[in-house]
Amino acid sequence: MIEQFAKKYGLPKYRINQFNQKYYKEYISSFDELTTWPKDLRENLKLEIPFSKLIYQSSDVSKDGGTNKVLFKTKRGNYVESVLIREKERNTVCVSCMSGCPVGCIFCATGQMGLNELLDEQQIVDQILFFARIFKKKNEKISNIVYMGMGEPLLNLKSVPRSIMTITDTEKLALSKRRVTLSTSGYVQNLRTFLGKKLGVKLAISLHAPNQKLREMLMPKVSKKNSIKELFEVLDKYTEDTNKRVTYEYVLLRDINDSVIHAKELSKLLRNRLALVNLINYNENECLPFKKSKKTKLFQKILQENGITCTVRKSYGEDIKGACGQLSVSRDEC
Ligand code: SAH
Ligand code: SF4
């Protein structure tokens, strides 16, 4: 955004550097604090560029204090949620790339909202800056970003890659690429396009089923047009080219995808692939019929016995509906 402004006013590069330093590194809380710029230039900036495109609404902190879910509104009146997850060794911001999501996976609360709005680059970065500004006062830093909030990142290819560039640009937010993870439900062609940009961030695939039939039931919209077979063609090429491991997210739904047979089938599917399975305990939602599985440990054991690296994701902020797949602006009824 600053680049366009600089171009319009014919500003020299050092003015952009000054801006980046204050805005992305010192996390100023208004353009008035951009004191390295002359006042008249600052005033023009204030007139032409919004300091933040998201309007803060409210915030919920989990009982254990580890998770903070924040609700924002866009100019068009749509709601967006972001979550900060605090751990000993890292502070992660889970960002949204849309308000709602058009993919409609049947177990996901966000998916039930449909799509309200795609977020632009600034709106995605605004979510991170919001937490960074709070953290500045506590002398803490954000260390990780996950694109696991509302929305499907690969259906917002205009803004998501640009936001990643801002996050990882050493002159801007300067986060390491290895600390940014994009999670996708698997749009094959868009995944190809995204990987072609070689942004170097980590990749997580929402697999959730070990076979095409079950995946079509759970994620009908994306998986009917993007088969597991086609998905692996792209992913295998990616690991061949980069030698990077892919994370497979697998949400365990009671009596649906959590049996011993499913675990064996998943092991077979991922055998000889550079893969990490991240099992997710389902976060229940009163509007959806699915239940948490009781077989997480057994499922993990079977995968490990079959040589598949497997972790169970810690769930945060369940009491404030700030956990994965619970991001949906509360409605009075289902
Ligand atoms: N749209 C992207 C990223 C956002 S969802 C994607 O689907 O990958 C982030 C993760 O949370 C996905 O793996 C998603 O399948 C999972 N998820 C959705 N609903 C959930 C729920 N109720 N409980 C636990 N995980 C859920
Ligand atoms: Fe959208 Fe991801 Fe939820 Fe599916 S799981 S509806 S892709 S946010």
Short mmCIF file of C-alpha atoms and ligand atoms in Angstrom, two decimals:
data_model
loop_
_atom_site.label_atom_id
_atom_site.label_comp_id
_atom_site.label_asym_id
_atom_site.label_seq_id
_atom_site.Cartn_x
_atom_site.Cartn_y
_atom_site.Cartn_z
CA MET A 1 0.00 0.00 0.00
CA ILE A 2 2.76 2.42 0.87
CA GLU A 3 4.45 1.82 -2.46
CA GLN A 4 1.50 3.29 -4.38
CA PHE A 5 1.40 6.32 -2.13
CA ALA A 6 5.14 6.82 -2.52
CA LYS A 7 4.82 6.59 -6.29
CA LYS A 8 2.01 9.12 -6.40
CA TYR A 9 4.03 11.64 -4.39
CA GLY A 10 7.34 10.75 -6.01
CA LEU A 11 8.85 9.91 -2.62
CA PRO A 12 12.44 8.68 -2.41
CA LYS A 13 13.12 5.14 -1.19
CA TYR A 14 14.25 6.31 2.24
CA ARG A 15 10.72 7.59 2.96
CA ILE A 16 9.38 4.07 2.37
CA ASN A 17 12.09 2.70 4.64
CA GLN A 18 11.08 5.14 7.34
CA PHE A 19 7.47 4.11 6.95
CA ASN A 20 8.27 0.39 7.08
CA GLN A 21 10.41 0.84 10.16
CA LYS A 22 7.64 2.59 12.10
CA TYR A 23 4.64 0.69 10.76
CA TYR A 24 5.93 -2.87 10.49
CA LYS A 25 8.74 -2.93 13.01
CA GLU A 26 7.86 -0.46 15.77
CA TYR A 27 4.14 -1.17 15.43
CA ILE A 28 3.01 2.43 15.80
CA SER A 29 -0.63 2.83 16.77
CA SER A 30 -1.49 5.76 14.49
CA PHE A 31 0.09 7.59 11.57
CA ASP A 32 0.68 10.54 13.92
CA GLU A 33 3.52 8.47 15.35
CA LEU A 34 5.25 8.43 11.98
CA THR A 35 7.39 11.28 13.25
CA THR A 36 10.24 10.65 10.82
CA TRP A 37 8.00 12.07 8.08
CA PRO A 38 7.23 15.79 7.70
CA LYS A 39 3.82 16.72 9.06
CA ASP A 40 2.21 17.68 5.73
CA LEU A 41 3.17 14.37 4.16
CA ARG A 42 1.82 12.52 7.17
CA GLU A 43 -1.45 14.41 6.90
CA ASN A 44 -1.80 13.40 3.24
CA LEU A 45 -1.10 9.81 4.19
CA LYS A 46 -3.84 9.96 6.81
CA LEU A 47 -6.30 11.25 4.24
CA GLU A 48 -5.46 8.65 1.62
CA ILE A 49 -4.59 5.43 3.41
CA PRO A 50 -6.53 3.84 6.24
CA PHE A 51 -4.27 3.00 9.18
CA SER A 52 -6.18 -0.27 9.54
CA LYS A 53 -8.91 -1.60 7.27
CA LEU A 54 -10.41 -3.75 10.01
CA ILE A 55 -12.49 -2.25 12.76
CA TYR A 56 -11.99 -3.84 16.15
CA GLN A 57 -15.21 -5.10 17.73
CA SER A 58 -14.50 -7.31 20.72
CA SER A 59 -12.13 -9.80 22.22
CA ASP A 60 -12.46 -13.03 24.22
CA VAL A 61 -9.72 -14.56 26.31
CA SER A 62 -9.84 -18.27 27.16
CA LYS A 63 -10.00 -19.33 30.83
CA ASP A 64 -6.37 -20.42 30.84
CA GLY A 65 -5.38 -17.07 29.28
CA GLY A 66 -3.58 -18.81 26.44
CA THR A 67 -5.92 -17.87 23.64
CA ASN A 68 -7.33 -14.53 22.59
CA LYS A 69 -9.98 -14.42 19.90
CA VAL A 70 -10.65 -11.05 18.34
CA LEU A 71 -13.62 -10.03 16.27
CA PHE A 72 -13.25 -7.37 13.60
CA LYS A 73 -15.63 -5.81 11.11
CA THR A 74 -14.79 -4.82 7.55
CA LYS A 75 -15.91 -1.56 5.98
CA ARG A 76 -18.61 -3.52 4.19
CA GLY A 77 -19.95 -4.71 7.54
CA ASN A 78 -18.74 -8.31 7.49
CA TYR A 79 -17.20 -10.03 10.48
CA VAL A 80 -13.70 -11.48 10.58
CA GLU A 81 -12.11 -13.40 13.43
CA SER A 82 -8.47 -13.89 14.35
CA VAL A 83 -6.93 -15.87 17.15
CA LEU A 84 -3.72 -15.43 19.08
CA ILE A 85 -2.36 -18.61 20.63
CA ARG A 86 0.28 -18.11 23.30
CA GLU A 87 2.68 -20.88 24.15
CA LYS A 88 5.94 -20.99 26.03
CA GLU A 89 8.13 -21.19 22.99
CA ARG A 90 5.98 -19.34 20.44
CA ASN A 91 3.13 -16.91 19.87
CA THR A 92 1.03 -17.81 16.87
CA VAL A 93 -1.54 -15.69 15.07
CA CYS A 94 -4.21 -17.66 13.24
CA VAL A 95 -5.35 -15.35 10.45
CA SER A 96 -8.47 -15.30 8.32
CA CYS A 97 -8.29 -14.65 4.59
CA MET A 98 -12.06 -14.30 4.11
CA SER A 99 -15.16 -13.43 6.05
CA GLY A 100 -16.89 -16.82 6.02
CA CYS A 101 -15.92 -19.53 3.53
CA PRO A 102 -17.56 -20.75 0.32
CA VAL A 103 -16.26 -24.33 0.57
CA GLY A 104 -18.87 -25.55 3.04
CA CYS A 105 -17.10 -28.62 4.45
CA ILE A 106 -19.87 -30.30 6.41
CA PHE A 107 -18.07 -30.44 9.78
CA CYS A 108 -16.80 -26.83 9.77
CA ALA A 109 -18.65 -23.96 11.40
CA THR A 110 -17.07 -21.32 9.16
CA GLY A 111 -18.13 -23.33 6.13
CA GLN A 112 -21.76 -23.04 7.16
CA MET A 113 -21.63 -19.25 6.87
CA GLY A 114 -20.90 -19.20 3.15
CA LEU A 115 -18.68 -16.49 1.73
CA ASN A 116 -19.25 -12.89 2.76
CA GLU A 117 -16.10 -11.23 1.48
CA LEU A 118 -12.55 -11.90 0.38
CA LEU A 119 -10.03 -9.98 2.46
CA ASP A 120 -7.37 -7.91 0.78
CA GLU A 121 -3.67 -7.99 1.61
CA GLN A 122 -3.89 -5.14 4.09
CA GLN A 123 -6.83 -6.70 5.93
CA ILE A 124 -4.89 -9.94 6.38
CA VAL A 125 -1.79 -8.12 7.63
CA ASP A 126 -3.93 -5.86 9.85
CA GLN A 127 -4.85 -8.91 11.94
CA ILE A 128 -1.19 -9.56 12.70
CA LEU A 129 -0.36 -5.92 13.37
CA PHE A 130 -3.26 -5.72 15.80
CA PHE A 131 -1.68 -8.36 18.04
CA ALA A 132 1.84 -7.07 17.44
CA ARG A 133 0.80 -3.67 18.81
CA ILE A 134 -0.59 -5.23 21.98
CA PHE A 135 2.52 -7.36 22.34
CA LYS A 136 4.84 -4.40 21.94
CA LYS A 137 3.65 -3.06 25.29
CA LYS A 138 4.46 -6.39 26.92
CA ASN A 139 7.81 -6.69 25.21
CA GLU A 140 6.73 -9.88 23.47
CA LYS A 141 6.78 -10.86 19.81
CA ILE A 142 4.70 -12.81 17.36
CA SER A 143 6.71 -15.72 16.08
CA ASN A 144 4.37 -17.79 13.89
CA ILE A 145 1.51 -17.25 11.48
CA VAL A 146 -0.98 -19.88 10.39
CA TYR A 147 -3.56 -19.34 7.64
CA MET A 148 -6.10 -21.44 9.50
CA GLY A 149 -8.77 -18.93 10.41
CA MET A 150 -11.84 -18.20 8.33
CA GLY A 151 -11.67 -18.95 4.65
CA GLU A 152 -9.81 -20.96 2.04
CA PRO A 153 -6.46 -19.31 1.23
CA LEU A 154 -6.21 -20.81 -2.25
CA LEU A 155 -9.50 -19.20 -3.21
CA ASN A 156 -7.98 -15.82 -2.47
CA LEU A 157 -4.89 -15.96 -4.62
CA LYS A 158 -4.95 -12.24 -5.25
CA SER A 159 -4.26 -11.28 -1.65
CA VAL A 160 -2.88 -14.29 0.24
CA PRO A 161 0.50 -14.50 -1.58
CA ARG A 162 0.93 -10.72 -1.28
CA SER A 163 0.20 -10.86 2.44
CA ILE A 164 2.80 -13.63 2.79
CA MET A 165 5.34 -11.41 1.04
CA THR A 166 4.66 -8.60 3.49
CA ILE A 167 4.91 -10.96 6.45
CA THR A 168 8.22 -12.44 5.33
CA ASP A 169 9.79 -9.31 3.79
CA THR A 170 12.84 -8.44 5.89
CA GLU A 171 12.01 -4.75 5.48
CA LYS A 172 8.49 -5.33 6.76
CA LEU A 173 7.31 -7.91 9.30
CA ALA A 174 10.37 -10.09 8.69
CA LEU A 175 9.05 -13.42 9.92
CA SER A 176 10.92 -16.51 8.84
CA LYS A 177 9.23 -18.43 6.01
CA ARG A 178 9.53 -21.57 8.09
CA ARG A 179 7.26 -19.99 10.66
CA VAL A 180 4.38 -19.33 8.28
CA THR A 181 1.96 -22.15 7.42
CA LEU A 182 -0.75 -22.12 4.80
CA SER A 183 -3.55 -24.63 5.29
CA THR A 184 -5.72 -25.59 2.34
CA SER A 185 -8.61 -27.89 1.60
CA GLY A 186 -6.84 -28.73 -1.66
CA TYR A 187 -7.76 -26.84 -4.83
CA VAL A 188 -5.32 -28.54 -7.15
CA GLN A 189 -4.89 -25.97 -9.91
CA ASN A 190 -4.66 -23.09 -7.44
CA LEU A 191 -2.18 -25.08 -5.40
CA ARG A 192 -0.01 -25.42 -8.48
CA THR A 193 -0.20 -21.68 -9.05
CA PHE A 194 0.58 -20.97 -5.41
CA LEU A 195 3.56 -23.33 -5.29
CA GLY A 196 4.83 -21.80 -8.53
CA LYS A 197 5.30 -18.55 -6.65
CA LYS A 198 7.92 -20.29 -4.49
CA LEU A 199 7.12 -18.34 -1.36
CA GLY A 200 8.78 -21.01 0.78
CA VAL A 201 6.15 -21.24 3.50
CA LYS A 202 5.01 -24.49 5.07
CA LEU A 203 2.13 -26.36 3.56
CA ALA A 204 -0.69 -28.11 5.41
CA ILE A 205 -3.37 -30.06 3.56
CA SER A 206 -6.77 -30.66 5.11
CA LEU A 207 -7.11 -34.31 4.14
CA HIS A 208 -9.58 -35.61 6.75
CA ALA A 209 -10.26 -38.87 4.90
CA PRO A 210 -8.08 -41.70 3.60
CA ASN A 211 -10.14 -42.31 0.47
CA GLN A 212 -11.97 -40.36 -2.21
CA LYS A 213 -15.46 -41.55 -1.25
CA LEU A 214 -15.30 -40.45 2.36
CA ARG A 215 -13.56 -37.22 1.47
CA GLU A 216 -16.35 -36.41 -0.98
CA MET A 217 -18.84 -36.87 1.82
CA LEU A 218 -17.00 -34.58 4.26
CA MET A 219 -15.72 -31.98 1.84
CA PRO A 220 -18.01 -32.34 -1.18
CA LYS A 221 -17.43 -29.04 -2.88
CA VAL A 222 -13.65 -29.17 -3.05
CA SER A 223 -13.02 -32.89 -3.32
CA LYS A 224 -15.40 -33.81 -6.13
CA LYS A 225 -13.49 -31.54 -8.49
CA ASN A 226 -10.07 -32.08 -6.91
CA SER A 227 -9.49 -35.76 -6.34
CA ILE A 228 -7.01 -37.19 -3.86
CA LYS A 229 -5.14 -38.66 -6.81
CA GLU A 230 -4.70 -35.26 -8.51
CA LEU A 231 -3.82 -33.67 -5.21
CA PHE A 232 -0.99 -36.13 -4.66
CA GLU A 233 0.34 -35.59 -8.16
CA VAL A 234 0.97 -31.95 -7.24
CA LEU A 235 2.22 -32.72 -3.74
CA ASP A 236 4.60 -35.45 -4.86
CA LYS A 237 6.10 -33.09 -7.40
CA TYR A 238 6.42 -30.46 -4.66
CA THR A 239 8.32 -32.80 -2.32
CA GLU A 240 10.45 -34.00 -5.20
CA ASP A 241 11.37 -30.41 -6.11
CA THR A 242 11.83 -29.02 -2.61
CA ASN A 243 12.41 -32.03 -0.37
CA LYS A 244 9.92 -30.40 1.99
CA ARG A 245 7.55 -32.34 4.16
CA VAL A 246 3.82 -31.79 3.83
CA THR A 247 1.57 -31.74 6.87
CA TYR A 248 -1.74 -33.56 6.54
CA GLU A 249 -4.48 -32.38 8.84
CA TYR A 250 -6.93 -35.05 9.85
CA VAL A 251 -9.84 -34.07 12.07
CA LEU A 252 -11.12 -37.11 13.94
CA LEU A 253 -14.91 -37.39 13.78
CA ARG A 254 -16.50 -40.05 15.97
CA ASP A 255 -17.57 -43.15 14.00
CA ILE A 256 -17.02 -41.39 10.70
CA ASN A 257 -13.32 -41.36 9.86
CA ASP A 258 -11.69 -42.65 13.07
CA SER A 259 -11.70 -46.46 12.79
CA VAL A 260 -8.74 -48.82 12.73
CA ILE A 261 -9.46 -49.47 9.07
CA HIS A 262 -9.28 -45.74 8.31
CA ALA A 263 -5.98 -45.47 10.17
CA LYS A 264 -4.54 -48.36 8.16
CA GLU A 265 -5.84 -46.93 4.91
CA LEU A 266 -4.32 -43.54 5.73
CA SER A 267 -0.98 -45.19 6.54
CA LYS A 268 -1.03 -46.92 3.20
CA LEU A 269 -1.87 -43.69 1.38
CA LEU A 270 1.03 -41.80 2.96
CA ARG A 271 3.59 -44.60 2.96
CA ASN A 272 6.76 -43.56 1.10
CA ARG A 273 5.68 -39.94 1.18
CA LEU A 274 7.43 -37.18 3.12
CA ALA A 275 4.48 -36.60 5.41
CA LEU A 276 3.49 -35.54 8.88
CA VAL A 277 -0.02 -36.29 10.03
CA ASN A 278 -1.49 -33.77 12.43
CA LEU A 279 -4.52 -35.31 14.10
CA ILE A 280 -7.06 -32.75 15.23
CA ASN A 281 -9.55 -33.38 17.97
CA TYR A 282 -12.87 -32.19 16.66
CA ASN A 283 -14.26 -29.04 18.23
CA GLU A 284 -17.93 -29.67 18.60
CA ASN A 285 -20.49 -27.10 17.57
CA GLU A 286 -24.12 -27.10 18.68
CA CYS A 287 -25.25 -26.47 15.12
CA LEU A 288 -23.46 -29.49 13.68
CA PRO A 289 -24.11 -33.18 14.36
CA PHE A 290 -20.50 -34.36 14.65
CA LYS A 291 -18.83 -35.58 17.83
CA LYS A 292 -15.26 -35.73 19.05
CA SER A 293 -13.63 -39.10 18.49
CA LYS A 294 -12.72 -41.33 21.43
CA LYS A 295 -10.01 -43.10 19.50
CA THR A 296 -7.35 -40.44 19.02
CA LYS A 297 -4.60 -42.39 20.85
CA LEU A 298 -5.35 -45.64 19.03
CA PHE A 299 -5.47 -43.88 15.66
CA GLN A 300 -2.11 -42.27 16.34
CA LYS A 301 -0.61 -45.58 17.48
CA ILE A 302 -1.63 -47.34 14.27
CA LEU A 303 -0.13 -44.61 12.12
CA GLN A 304 3.10 -44.70 14.08
CA GLU A 305 3.31 -48.49 13.93
CA ASN A 306 3.07 -48.12 10.19
CA GLY A 307 5.96 -45.69 10.12
CA ILE A 308 3.98 -42.47 9.69
CA THR A 309 5.07 -39.47 11.74
CA CYS A 310 2.03 -38.29 13.61
CA THR A 311 1.25 -35.63 16.18
CA VAL A 312 -1.96 -34.66 17.91
CA ARG A 313 -2.73 -30.97 17.73
CA LYS A 314 -3.27 -29.30 21.04
CA SER A 315 -6.57 -27.56 21.00
CA TYR A 316 -6.74 -24.05 22.30
CA GLY A 317 -9.54 -21.77 23.22
CA GLU A 318 -12.36 -24.26 22.92
CA ASP A 319 -14.25 -22.45 25.69
CA ILE A 320 -14.29 -19.24 23.64
CA LYS A 321 -14.98 -20.93 20.31
CA GLY A 322 -11.58 -19.76 19.24
CA ALA A 323 -10.31 -23.14 18.15
CA CYS A 324 -10.00 -24.35 14.58
CA GLY A 325 -13.26 -24.72 12.73
CA GLN A 326 -15.13 -22.85 15.40
CA LEU A 327 -14.64 -19.50 13.83
CA SER A 328 -18.08 -18.41 12.89
CA VAL A 329 -19.78 -15.36 14.11
CA SER A 330 -22.36 -16.52 16.62
CA ARG A 331 -25.83 -16.83 15.33
CA ASP A 332 -28.83 -17.11 17.59
CA GLU A 333 -29.98 -20.31 16.03
CA CYS A 334 -28.55 -22.99 13.81
N1 SAH B 1 -9.74 -23.49 4.75
C1 SAH B 1 -8.49 -23.98 5.16
C2 SAH B 1 -7.96 -23.32 6.40
C3 SAH B 1 -8.91 -23.02 7.55
S1 SAH B 1 -9.52 -24.33 8.49
C4 SAH B 1 -8.54 -25.49 5.31
O1 SAH B 1 -9.62 -26.06 5.30
O2 SAH B 1 -7.47 -26.08 5.43
C5 SAH B 1 -8.18 -24.88 9.51
C6 SAH B 1 -8.29 -26.36 9.89
O3 SAH B 1 -9.34 -26.61 10.85
C7 SAH B 1 -8.64 -27.25 8.71
O4 SAH B 1 -7.85 -28.41 8.70
C8 SAH B 1 -10.08 -27.59 8.98
O5 SAH B 1 -10.48 -28.74 8.31
C9 SAH B 1 -10.09 -27.75 10.47
N2 SAH B 1 -11.42 -27.73 11.07
C10 SAH B 1 -12.56 -27.28 10.54
N3 SAH B 1 -13.58 -27.42 11.41
C11 SAH B 1 -13.06 -27.98 12.52
C12 SAH B 1 -13.61 -28.36 13.79
N4 SAH B 1 -14.87 -28.15 14.08
N5 SAH B 1 -12.78 -28.90 14.70
C13 SAH B 1 -11.46 -29.05 14.42
N6 SAH B 1 -10.89 -28.71 13.27
C14 SAH B 1 -11.68 -28.18 12.32
FE1 SF4 B 2 -13.61 -23.57 4.43
FE2 SF4 B 2 -11.52 -24.83 5.51
FE3 SF4 B 2 -13.89 -24.76 6.77
FE4 SF4 B 2 -13.62 -26.24 4.58
S1 SF4 B 2 -12.54 -26.54 6.53
S2 SF4 B 2 -15.32 -24.87 5.03
S3 SF4 B 2 -12.23 -24.98 3.39
S4 SF4 B 2 -12.58 -23.03 6.34
#
